[in-house]
Coordinates of N, CA, C and O and ligand atoms in Angstrom, one line a residue:
M24 N 347.7 -53.9 40.0 CA 348.0 -54.5 41.4 C 349.5 -54.5 41.7 O 349.9 -53.9 42.6
L25 N 350.3 -55.1 40.7 CA 351.7 -55.1 40.9 C 352.2 -53.6 40.9 O 353.1 -53.3 41.7
L26 N 351.7 -52.8 40.0 CA 352.1 -51.4 39.9 C 351.9 -50.7 41.2 O 352.7 -50.0 41.7
G27 N 350.7 -51.0 41.7 CA 350.3 -50.4 43.0 C 351.3 -50.7 44.1 O 351.8 -49.9 44.8
A28 N 351.7 -52.0 44.1 CA 352.7 -52.5 45.1 C 354.0 -51.8 45.0 O 354.7 -51.3 45.9
V29 N 354.4 -51.7 43.7 CA 355.7 -51.0 43.4 C 355.7 -49.6 43.8 O 356.6 -49.1 44.5
M30 N 354.6 -48.9 43.4 CA 354.5 -47.5 43.8 C 354.5 -47.3 45.3 O 355.1 -46.4 45.9
G31 N 353.8 -48.3 46.0 CA 353.8 -48.2 47.5 C 355.2 -48.4 48.0 O 355.6 -47.6 48.9
L32 N 355.9 -49.3 47.5 CA 357.3 -49.5 48.0 C 358.2 -48.3 47.7 O 359.0 -47.9 48.6
L33 N 358.0 -47.7 46.5 CA 358.8 -46.5 46.2 C 358.5 -45.4 47.2 O 359.4 -44.7 47.8
A34 N 357.2 -45.2 47.5 CA 356.8 -44.2 48.4 C 357.4 -44.4 49.8 O 357.9 -43.5 50.4
L35 N 357.3 -45.7 50.2 CA 357.9 -46.1 51.5 C 359.4 -45.8 51.6 O 359.9 -45.2 52.6
S36 N 360.1 -46.1 50.5 CA 361.5 -45.9 50.6 C 361.9 -44.5 50.6 O 362.8 -44.0 51.3
C37 N 361.1 -43.6 49.9 CA 361.3 -42.2 49.9 C 361.1 -41.7 51.4 O 361.9 -40.9 51.9
L38 N 360.0 -42.2 52.0 CA 359.7 -41.8 53.3 C 360.8 -42.1 54.3 O 361.2 -41.3 55.1
L39 N 361.3 -43.4 54.1 CA 362.4 -43.8 55.1 C 363.6 -43.0 54.9 O 364.3 -42.6 55.9
R40 N 363.9 -42.7 53.6 CA 365.1 -41.9 53.4 C 365.0 -40.5 54.0 O 365.9 -40.0 54.6
A41 N 363.8 -39.9 53.8 CA 363.5 -38.6 54.3 C 363.7 -38.6 55.9 O 364.3 -37.7 56.5
E42 N 363.2 -39.7 56.4 CA 363.3 -39.8 57.9 C 364.7 -39.9 58.4 O 365.1 -39.3 59.3
A43 N 365.5 -40.7 57.6 CA 366.9 -40.9 58.0 C 367.6 -39.5 57.9 O 368.4 -39.2 58.8
A44 N 367.4 -38.8 56.9 CA 368.0 -37.5 56.7 C 367.6 -36.6 57.8 O 368.4 -35.9 58.4
G45 N 366.3 -36.6 58.2 CA 365.8 -35.7 59.3 C 366.5 -36.1 60.6 O 366.9 -35.2 61.3
T46 N 366.7 -37.4 60.8 CA 367.3 -37.8 62.1 C 368.7 -37.3 62.2 O 369.2 -36.8 63.2
S47 N 369.5 -37.4 61.1 CA 370.9 -37.0 61.2 C 371.0 -35.5 61.4 O 371.9 -35.0 62.1
A48 N 370.1 -34.8 60.7 CA 370.1 -33.3 60.9 C 369.8 -33.0 62.4 O 370.5 -32.1 63.0
L49 N 368.9 -33.7 63.0 CA 368.6 -33.5 64.4 C 369.8 -33.8 65.3 O 370.2 -33.0 66.2
A50 N 370.5 -34.9 65.0 CA 371.7 -35.3 65.8 C 372.7 -34.2 65.6 O 373.4 -33.8 66.6
D51 N 372.9 -33.7 64.4 CA 373.9 -32.6 64.2 C 373.6 -31.4 65.0 O 374.4 -30.8 65.7
A52 N 372.3 -31.0 65.0 CA 371.9 -29.8 65.7 C 372.1 -30.0 67.2 O 372.6 -29.2 67.9
S53 N 371.8 -31.2 67.6 CA 371.9 -31.4 69.1 C 373.4 -31.5 69.5 O 373.8 -31.0 70.6
A54 N 374.3 -32.0 68.6 CA 375.7 -32.0 69.0 C 376.3 -30.6 69.0 O 377.1 -30.3 69.9
A55 N 375.8 -29.8 68.1 CA 376.2 -28.4 68.1 C 375.8 -27.7 69.3 O 376.5 -26.9 69.9
T56 N 374.6 -27.9 69.8 CA 374.1 -27.3 71.0 C 374.9 -27.9 72.2 O 375.3 -27.1 73.1
G57 N 375.2 -29.2 72.2 CA 376.0 -29.8 73.2 C 377.4 -29.1 73.3 O 377.9 -28.8 74.4
R58 N 378.0 -28.8 72.1 CA 379.3 -28.2 72.1 C 379.2 -26.8 72.8 O 380.1 -26.4 73.5
R59 N 378.2 -26.1 72.5 CA 378.0 -24.7 73.0 C 377.9 -24.8 74.6 O 378.4 -24.0 75.3
M60 N 377.1 -25.8 75.0 CA 377.0 -25.9 76.5 C 378.3 -26.4 77.1 O 378.7 -25.9 78.2
F61 N 379.0 -27.3 76.4 CA 380.3 -27.8 77.0 C 381.3 -26.6 77.2 O 382.0 -26.6 78.2
F62 N 381.3 -25.7 76.3 CA 382.3 -24.6 76.4 C 381.7 -23.3 77.0 O 382.4 -22.3 77.1
G63 N 380.5 -23.4 77.5 CA 379.9 -22.3 78.3 C 379.3 -21.2 77.4 O 379.0 -20.1 77.9
D64 N 379.1 -21.5 76.1 CA 378.5 -20.5 75.2 C 377.0 -20.6 75.3 O 376.3 -19.7 74.8
A65 N 376.5 -21.7 75.8 CA 375.0 -21.8 76.2 C 375.0 -22.1 77.6 O 375.8 -23.0 78.1
S66 N 374.1 -21.5 78.4 CA 374.2 -21.6 79.8 C 373.7 -23.0 80.3 O 372.8 -23.6 79.7
L67 N 374.3 -23.4 81.4 CA 373.9 -24.7 82.0 C 373.7 -24.4 83.5 O 374.4 -23.6 84.1
Q68 N 372.7 -25.1 84.1 CA 372.5 -24.9 85.5 C 373.1 -26.0 86.3 O 372.7 -27.1 86.3
G69 N 374.2 -25.7 87.1 CA 374.9 -26.7 87.9 C 375.2 -26.2 89.2 O 375.3 -25.0 89.4
A70 N 375.4 -27.1 90.2 CA 375.7 -26.7 91.5 C 376.6 -27.7 92.2 O 376.6 -28.9 91.8
I71 N 377.5 -27.3 93.1 CA 378.3 -28.2 93.8 C 377.5 -28.8 95.0 O 376.8 -28.0 95.6
V72 N 377.5 -30.1 95.2 CA 376.7 -30.7 96.3 C 377.0 -29.9 97.6 O 378.2 -29.7 97.9
G73 N 376.0 -29.6 98.3 CA 376.1 -28.9 99.6 C 376.1 -27.4 99.5 O 376.1 -26.7 100.5
H74 N 376.1 -26.9 98.3 CA 376.0 -25.4 98.1 C 374.7 -25.1 97.4 O 374.4 -25.6 96.3
P75 N 373.8 -24.4 98.1 CA 372.5 -24.2 97.6 C 372.5 -23.3 96.3 O 371.6 -23.5 95.5
E76 N 373.4 -22.4 96.2 CA 373.4 -21.5 95.0 C 374.0 -22.2 93.8 O 375.0 -23.0 93.9
A77 N 373.5 -21.8 92.6 CA 374.0 -22.4 91.3 C 375.4 -21.8 91.1 O 375.7 -20.7 91.5
L78 N 376.2 -22.6 90.4 CA 377.5 -22.1 90.0 C 377.3 -21.0 88.9 O 376.4 -21.1 88.1
P79 N 378.2 -20.0 89.0 CA 378.2 -19.0 87.9 C 378.4 -19.8 86.5 O 379.1 -20.7 86.5
P80 N 377.7 -19.3 85.4 CA 377.8 -20.1 84.2 C 379.2 -20.4 83.7 O 379.4 -21.5 83.2
R81 N 380.1 -19.5 83.9 CA 381.5 -19.7 83.5 C 382.1 -21.0 84.2 O 382.9 -21.7 83.6
L82 N 381.7 -21.1 85.5 CA 382.3 -22.3 86.2 C 381.5 -23.6 86.0 O 382.0 -24.6 86.1
A83 N 380.2 -23.4 85.6 CA 379.4 -24.6 85.3 C 379.8 -25.3 84.0 O 379.5 -26.5 83.8
A84 N 380.4 -24.5 83.1 CA 380.8 -25.1 81.8 C 381.7 -26.3 82.0 O 382.7 -26.2 82.7
C85 N 381.4 -27.4 81.3 CA 382.2 -28.6 81.4 C 383.6 -28.4 81.1 O 384.5 -28.9 81.7
A86 N 383.9 -27.5 80.1 CA 385.3 -27.3 79.6 C 386.1 -26.7 80.7 O 387.3 -26.8 80.7
N87 N 385.5 -26.1 81.7 CA 386.2 -25.5 82.8 C 387.0 -26.5 83.5 O 388.1 -26.2 84.0
C88 N 386.5 -27.8 83.6 CA 387.3 -28.8 84.3 C 387.7 -29.9 83.3 O 388.6 -30.7 83.7
H89 N 387.1 -30.1 82.2 CA 387.4 -31.2 81.3 C 388.2 -30.8 80.1 O 388.2 -31.5 79.1
E90 N 388.7 -29.6 80.1 CA 389.4 -29.1 78.9 C 390.5 -28.2 79.3 O 390.3 -27.3 80.2
G91 N 391.7 -28.4 78.8 CA 392.9 -27.6 79.2 C 392.8 -26.1 79.2 O 393.4 -25.4 80.0
A92 N 392.0 -25.6 78.2 CA 392.0 -24.2 78.1 C 391.0 -23.5 79.1 O 390.9 -22.3 79.1
G93 N 390.4 -24.3 79.9 CA 389.4 -23.7 80.9 C 390.1 -22.9 82.0 O 391.3 -22.8 82.0
L94 N 389.3 -22.5 82.9 CA 389.9 -21.6 84.0 C 390.6 -22.5 85.0 O 391.6 -22.1 85.6
A95 N 390.2 -23.7 85.2 CA 390.8 -24.6 86.2 C 392.0 -25.3 85.7 O 392.3 -25.2 84.5
A96 N 392.7 -26.0 86.6 CA 393.9 -26.7 86.2 C 393.6 -27.7 85.1 O 392.5 -28.3 85.1
A97 N 394.5 -27.8 84.2 CA 394.3 -28.6 83.0 C 393.8 -30.0 83.3 O 393.0 -30.6 82.6
S98 N 394.3 -30.6 84.3 CA 394.1 -32.0 84.5 C 393.0 -32.3 85.6 O 393.0 -33.4 86.2
F99 N 392.2 -31.4 85.9 CA 391.2 -31.5 87.0 C 390.2 -32.7 86.8 O 390.1 -33.5 87.6
G100 N 389.6 -32.6 85.6 CA 388.6 -33.7 85.3 C 389.2 -34.6 84.2 O 390.0 -34.1 83.4
P101 N 388.7 -35.8 84.0 CA 389.3 -36.6 82.9 C 388.8 -36.2 81.6 O 387.8 -35.5 81.4
R102 N 389.6 -36.6 80.6 CA 389.3 -36.3 79.2 C 388.0 -37.1 78.9 O 387.8 -38.2 79.3
L103 N 387.1 -36.4 78.2 CA 385.8 -37.1 77.9 C 385.7 -37.2 76.4 O 385.8 -36.3 75.6
N104 N 385.5 -38.4 75.9 CA 385.2 -38.7 74.5 C 384.4 -40.0 74.4 O 384.1 -40.7 75.4
G105 N 384.1 -40.3 73.1 CA 383.2 -41.5 72.9 C 383.8 -42.8 73.5 O 383.2 -43.6 74.1
T106 N 385.2 -42.9 73.3 CA 385.8 -44.1 73.7 C 385.7 -44.2 75.3 O 385.3 -45.2 75.8
R107 N 386.1 -43.1 75.9 CA 386.1 -43.1 77.4 C 384.7 -43.4 77.9 O 384.6 -44.1 78.9
L108 N 383.7 -42.8 77.3 CA 382.4 -42.9 77.9 C 381.7 -44.3 77.6 O 381.0 -44.8 78.5
T109 N 382.0 -44.8 76.4 CA 381.2 -46.0 76.0 C 382.0 -47.3 76.2 O 381.4 -48.4 76.0
E110 N 383.3 -47.3 76.5 CA 384.0 -48.6 76.7 C 383.7 -49.1 78.1 O 383.5 -48.3 79.0
M111 N 383.7 -50.4 78.2 CA 383.6 -51.0 79.5 C 384.9 -50.8 80.3 O 386.0 -51.1 79.8
R112 N 384.9 -50.1 81.4 CA 386.1 -49.9 82.2 C 385.7 -49.6 83.6 O 384.6 -49.2 83.9
G113 N 386.6 -50.0 84.5 CA 386.4 -49.8 85.9 C 386.5 -48.2 86.2 O 387.4 -47.6 85.8
R114 N 385.5 -47.7 86.8 CA 385.4 -46.3 87.1 C 385.3 -46.1 88.6 O 384.5 -46.8 89.3
R115 N 386.1 -45.3 89.2 CA 386.1 -45.0 90.6 C 386.1 -46.3 91.5 O 385.3 -46.4 92.5
G116 N 386.9 -47.2 91.1 CA 387.0 -48.4 91.9 C 385.9 -49.4 91.8 O 385.9 -50.4 92.5
G117 N 384.9 -49.1 90.9 CA 383.8 -50.0 90.7 C 384.0 -51.1 89.7 O 385.1 -51.1 89.1
P118 N 383.1 -52.0 89.5 CA 383.2 -53.0 88.4 C 383.1 -52.3 87.1 O 382.6 -51.2 87.0
P119 N 383.6 -53.0 86.0 CA 383.6 -52.4 84.7 C 382.2 -51.9 84.3 O 381.2 -52.7 84.6
S120 N 382.1 -50.7 83.8 CA 380.8 -50.2 83.3 C 381.0 -49.3 82.2 O 382.1 -48.8 81.9
A121 N 379.9 -49.0 81.4 CA 380.0 -48.1 80.3 C 378.8 -47.2 80.4 O 377.7 -47.6 80.9
F122 N 378.9 -45.9 79.9 CA 377.8 -45.0 79.9 C 376.9 -45.3 78.7 O 377.4 -45.6 77.6
S123 N 375.6 -45.1 78.9 CA 374.6 -45.1 77.8 C 374.1 -43.6 77.9 O 374.3 -42.9 78.9
P124 N 373.3 -43.2 76.9 CA 372.7 -41.9 77.0 C 371.9 -41.7 78.3 O 372.1 -40.7 79.0
A125 N 371.2 -42.7 78.7 CA 370.4 -42.6 79.9 C 371.2 -42.5 81.2 O 371.0 -41.7 82.1
S126 N 372.3 -43.4 81.3 CA 373.1 -43.3 82.5 C 374.0 -42.1 82.6 O 374.3 -41.6 83.6
F127 N 374.3 -41.6 81.4 CA 375.1 -40.3 81.3 C 374.2 -39.2 81.9 O 374.6 -38.4 82.7
C128 N 372.9 -39.1 81.4 CA 372.0 -38.1 82.0 C 371.8 -38.3 83.5 O 371.8 -37.3 84.2
Q129 N 371.6 -39.5 83.9 CA 371.5 -39.7 85.3 C 372.7 -39.2 86.1 O 372.5 -38.6 87.1
M130 N 373.9 -39.5 85.6 CA 375.1 -39.1 86.3 C 375.2 -37.6 86.4 O 375.5 -37.1 87.5
L131 N 374.8 -36.9 85.3 CA 374.9 -35.4 85.4 C 373.9 -34.9 86.4 O 374.2 -33.9 87.0
R132 N 372.8 -35.5 86.5 CA 371.7 -35.0 87.4 C 371.9 -35.4 88.8 O 371.7 -34.6 89.7
T133 N 372.3 -36.6 89.0 CA 372.4 -37.1 90.4 C 373.8 -37.5 90.9 O 373.9 -37.7 92.1
G134 N 374.7 -37.6 90.0 CA 376.1 -38.0 90.5 C 376.2 -39.5 90.6 O 377.3 -40.0 90.9
V135 N 375.2 -40.3 90.3 CA 375.3 -41.7 90.4 C 375.7 -42.3 89.0 O 375.1 -42.0 88.0
D136 N 376.9 -43.0 89.0 CA 377.4 -43.5 87.7 C 376.8 -44.8 87.3 O 376.0 -45.3 88.0
P137 N 377.2 -45.3 86.1 CA 376.5 -46.6 85.6 C 376.7 -47.8 86.5 O 376.0 -48.7 86.4
A138 N 377.8 -47.7 87.4 CA 377.9 -48.9 88.3 C 377.3 -48.5 89.7 O 377.6 -49.2 90.7
S139 N 376.5 -47.5 89.7 CA 375.8 -47.1 90.9 C 376.7 -46.5 92.0 O 376.4 -46.5 93.2
I140 N 377.9 -46.0 91.5 CA 378.8 -45.4 92.5 C 378.6 -43.9 92.4 O 378.5 -43.3 91.3
L141 N 378.6 -43.2 93.5 CA 378.4 -41.8 93.6 C 379.8 -41.1 93.2 O 380.8 -41.4 93.9
I142 N 379.7 -40.2 92.3 CA 380.9 -39.5 91.8 C 381.3 -38.5 92.9 O 380.4 -38.0 93.7
T143 N 382.5 -38.0 92.9 CA 383.0 -37.0 93.9 C 382.2 -35.7 93.8 O 381.6 -35.4 92.7
R144 N 382.2 -35.0 94.9 CA 381.4 -33.7 94.8 C 382.2 -32.6 94.0 O 381.6 -31.6 93.7
Q145 N 383.4 -32.9 93.6 CA 384.0 -31.9 92.7 C 383.3 -31.9 91.3 O 383.4 -30.9 90.6
M146 N 382.6 -32.9 91.0 CA 381.9 -32.9 89.7 C 380.5 -32.4 90.1 O 379.7 -33.0 90.9
P147 N 380.1 -31.2 89.5 CA 378.8 -30.6 89.9 C 377.6 -31.5 89.5 O 377.8 -32.4 88.7
R148 N 376.5 -31.2 90.0 CA 375.2 -31.9 89.6 C 374.5 -30.8 88.8 O 374.4 -29.6 89.2
Y149 N 373.8 -31.3 87.7 CA 373.2 -30.4 86.8 C 371.7 -30.6 86.7 O 371.2 -31.7 86.8
T150 N 371.0 -29.4 86.5 CA 369.6 -29.5 86.2 C 369.4 -29.2 84.8 O 369.7 -28.1 84.3
L151 N 369.2 -30.3 84.0 CA 369.1 -30.1 82.6 C 368.0 -31.0 82.0 O 367.6 -32.1 82.6
D152 N 367.4 -30.6 80.9 CA 366.3 -31.4 80.3 C 367.0 -32.4 79.3 O 368.2 -32.4 79.1
D153 N 366.2 -33.4 78.8 CA 366.7 -34.5 78.0 C 367.4 -33.9 76.8 O 368.5 -34.5 76.4
N154 N 366.9 -32.9 76.2 CA 367.6 -32.3 75.0 C 369.0 -31.8 75.3 O 369.9 -32.0 74.5
Q155 N 369.1 -31.2 76.4 CA 370.4 -30.6 76.8 C 371.4 -31.8 77.1 O 372.5 -31.7 76.6
C156 N 371.0 -32.8 77.9 CA 372.0 -33.8 78.2 C 372.3 -34.7 76.9 O 373.4 -35.1 76.7
L157 N 371.3 -34.9 76.1 CA 371.5 -35.7 74.9 C 372.4 -34.9 73.9 O 373.2 -35.4 73.2
G158 N 372.3 -33.6 73.9 CA 373.2 -32.7 73.1 C 374.6 -32.9 73.6 O 375.5 -33.1 72.8
L159 N 374.8 -32.9 74.9 CA 376.2 -33.0 75.4 C 376.7 -34.4 75.1 O 377.8 -34.6 74.7
W160 N 375.8 -35.4 75.2 CA 376.2 -36.8 74.9 C 376.6 -36.9 73.4 O 377.7 -37.5 73.1
H161 N 375.8 -36.4 72.5 CA 376.2 -36.4 71.1 C 377.5 -35.7 70.8 O 378.3 -36.2 70.1
Y162 N 377.6 -34.6 71.4 CA 378.9 -33.8 71.2 C 380.1 -34.6 71.7 O 381.1 -34.8 70.9
L163 N 380.0 -35.2 72.9 CA 381.1 -35.9 73.4 C 381.4 -37.2 72.7 O 382.6 -37.6 72.5
T164 N 380.4 -38.0 72.4 CA 380.6 -39.3 71.8 C 380.9 -39.2 70.3 O 381.5 -40.1 69.7
E165 N 380.5 -38.1 69.6 CA 380.8 -38.0 68.2 C 382.1 -37.2 67.9 O 382.5 -37.0 66.8
T166 N 382.7 -36.7 69.0 CA 383.9 -35.9 68.8 C 385.1 -36.8 69.3 O 385.0 -37.4 70.3
S167 N 386.1 -36.9 68.4 CA 387.1 -37.9 68.8 C 388.0 -37.6 70.0 O 388.4 -38.4 70.7
D168 N 388.2 -36.3 70.2 CA 389.1 -35.9 71.2 C 388.7 -34.6 71.9 O 388.8 -33.6 71.4
V169 N 388.2 -34.7 73.1 CA 387.8 -33.6 73.9 C 388.6 -33.6 75.2 O 388.7 -34.7 75.8
G170 N 389.2 -32.5 75.6 CA 389.8 -32.5 76.9 C 391.3 -32.6 76.8 O 391.9 -32.6 75.8
S171 N 391.9 -32.7 78.0 CA 393.4 -32.5 78.0 C 394.2 -33.7 78.5 O 395.3 -33.8 78.4
N172 N 393.5 -34.7 79.2 CA 394.3 -35.8 79.8 C 393.5 -37.1 79.6 O 392.4 -37.1 79.2
Ligands
LIG12 C1 384.0 -28.1 88.6 C2 384.7 -29.1 87.8 C3 383.8 -29.9 86.8 C4 382.9 -29.5 86.0 C5 382.4 -28.0 85.7 C6 382.4 -30.6 85.3 N1 383.0 -31.8 85.7 FE1 382.7 -33.7 85.1 N2 384.1 -34.3 86.4 C7 384.8 -33.6 87.2 C8 385.7 -34.4 88.0 C9 386.8 -33.9 89.0 C10 385.5 -35.7 87.6 C11 386.1 -37.0 88.1 C12 385.4 -37.5 89.3 C13 385.6 -38.9 89.7 O1 386.0 -39.7 88.9 O2 385.3 -39.2 90.9 C14 384.4 -35.7 86.6 C15 383.9 -36.8 85.9 C16 383.0 -36.7 84.9 C17 382.5 -37.9 84.2 C18 382.7 -39.3 84.5 C19 383.7 -39.9 83.5 C20 383.9 -41.4 83.8 O3 384.7 -42.0 83.0 O4 383.4 -41.9 84.7 C21 381.6 -37.4 83.2 C22 380.8 -38.2 82.2 C23 381.6 -35.9 83.3 N3 382.5 -35.5 84.4 C24 380.9 -35.1 82.5 C25 380.8 -33.7 82.7 C26 380.0 -32.9 81.9 C27 379.2 -33.3 80.7 C28 380.1 -31.6 82.4 C29 379.3 -30.4 82.0 C30 377.9 -30.5 81.9 C31 381.0 -31.7 83.5 N4 381.4 -33.0 83.7 C32 381.4 -30.6 84.3 C33 384.8 -32.2 87.4 C34 383.9 -31.4 86.7

């Protein structure tokens, strides 16, 4: 009886450990995909509001505006990292707010930020699935310093 319970616990702890390892492998893979999308090595579908045609992949890459080495002026978009995205701060004149994975995905798709303020049209709107935007989220929040300003 006791032995059975001990064996059961052991099996459970092995299972939990395997699951934890699996989860972190998934997060790593997704951050790596996010990085590729951020720098334009994996394509993203984005468009400027009011323009029916999609941006060329080179221009849709986040790094184009959020990283100094991009094609656009170095300081066009703000530096994006875990601190910037997840700390409570006033954004675009709104009340303090912080991004969650869900509000980050919503912002990329619709332009509506966590304080329900519409971001400028300089920031493209993206058509992406949950894996793609969570990959970007993991990459940005797990990387200490992305961008130029
Ligand atoms: C064509 C230029 C451009 C591209 C490409 C671009 N952004 Fe932006 N982004 C901006 C600008 C400009 C702002 C600042 C707008 C504002 O605050 O009103 C911004 C703001 C943001 C913010 C809000 C930051 C905050 O603190 O509120 C996030 C998050 C963001 N961008 C993520 C991304 C991601 C992820 C990508 C790629 C999928 C991307 N952007 C691609 C120009 C761009």
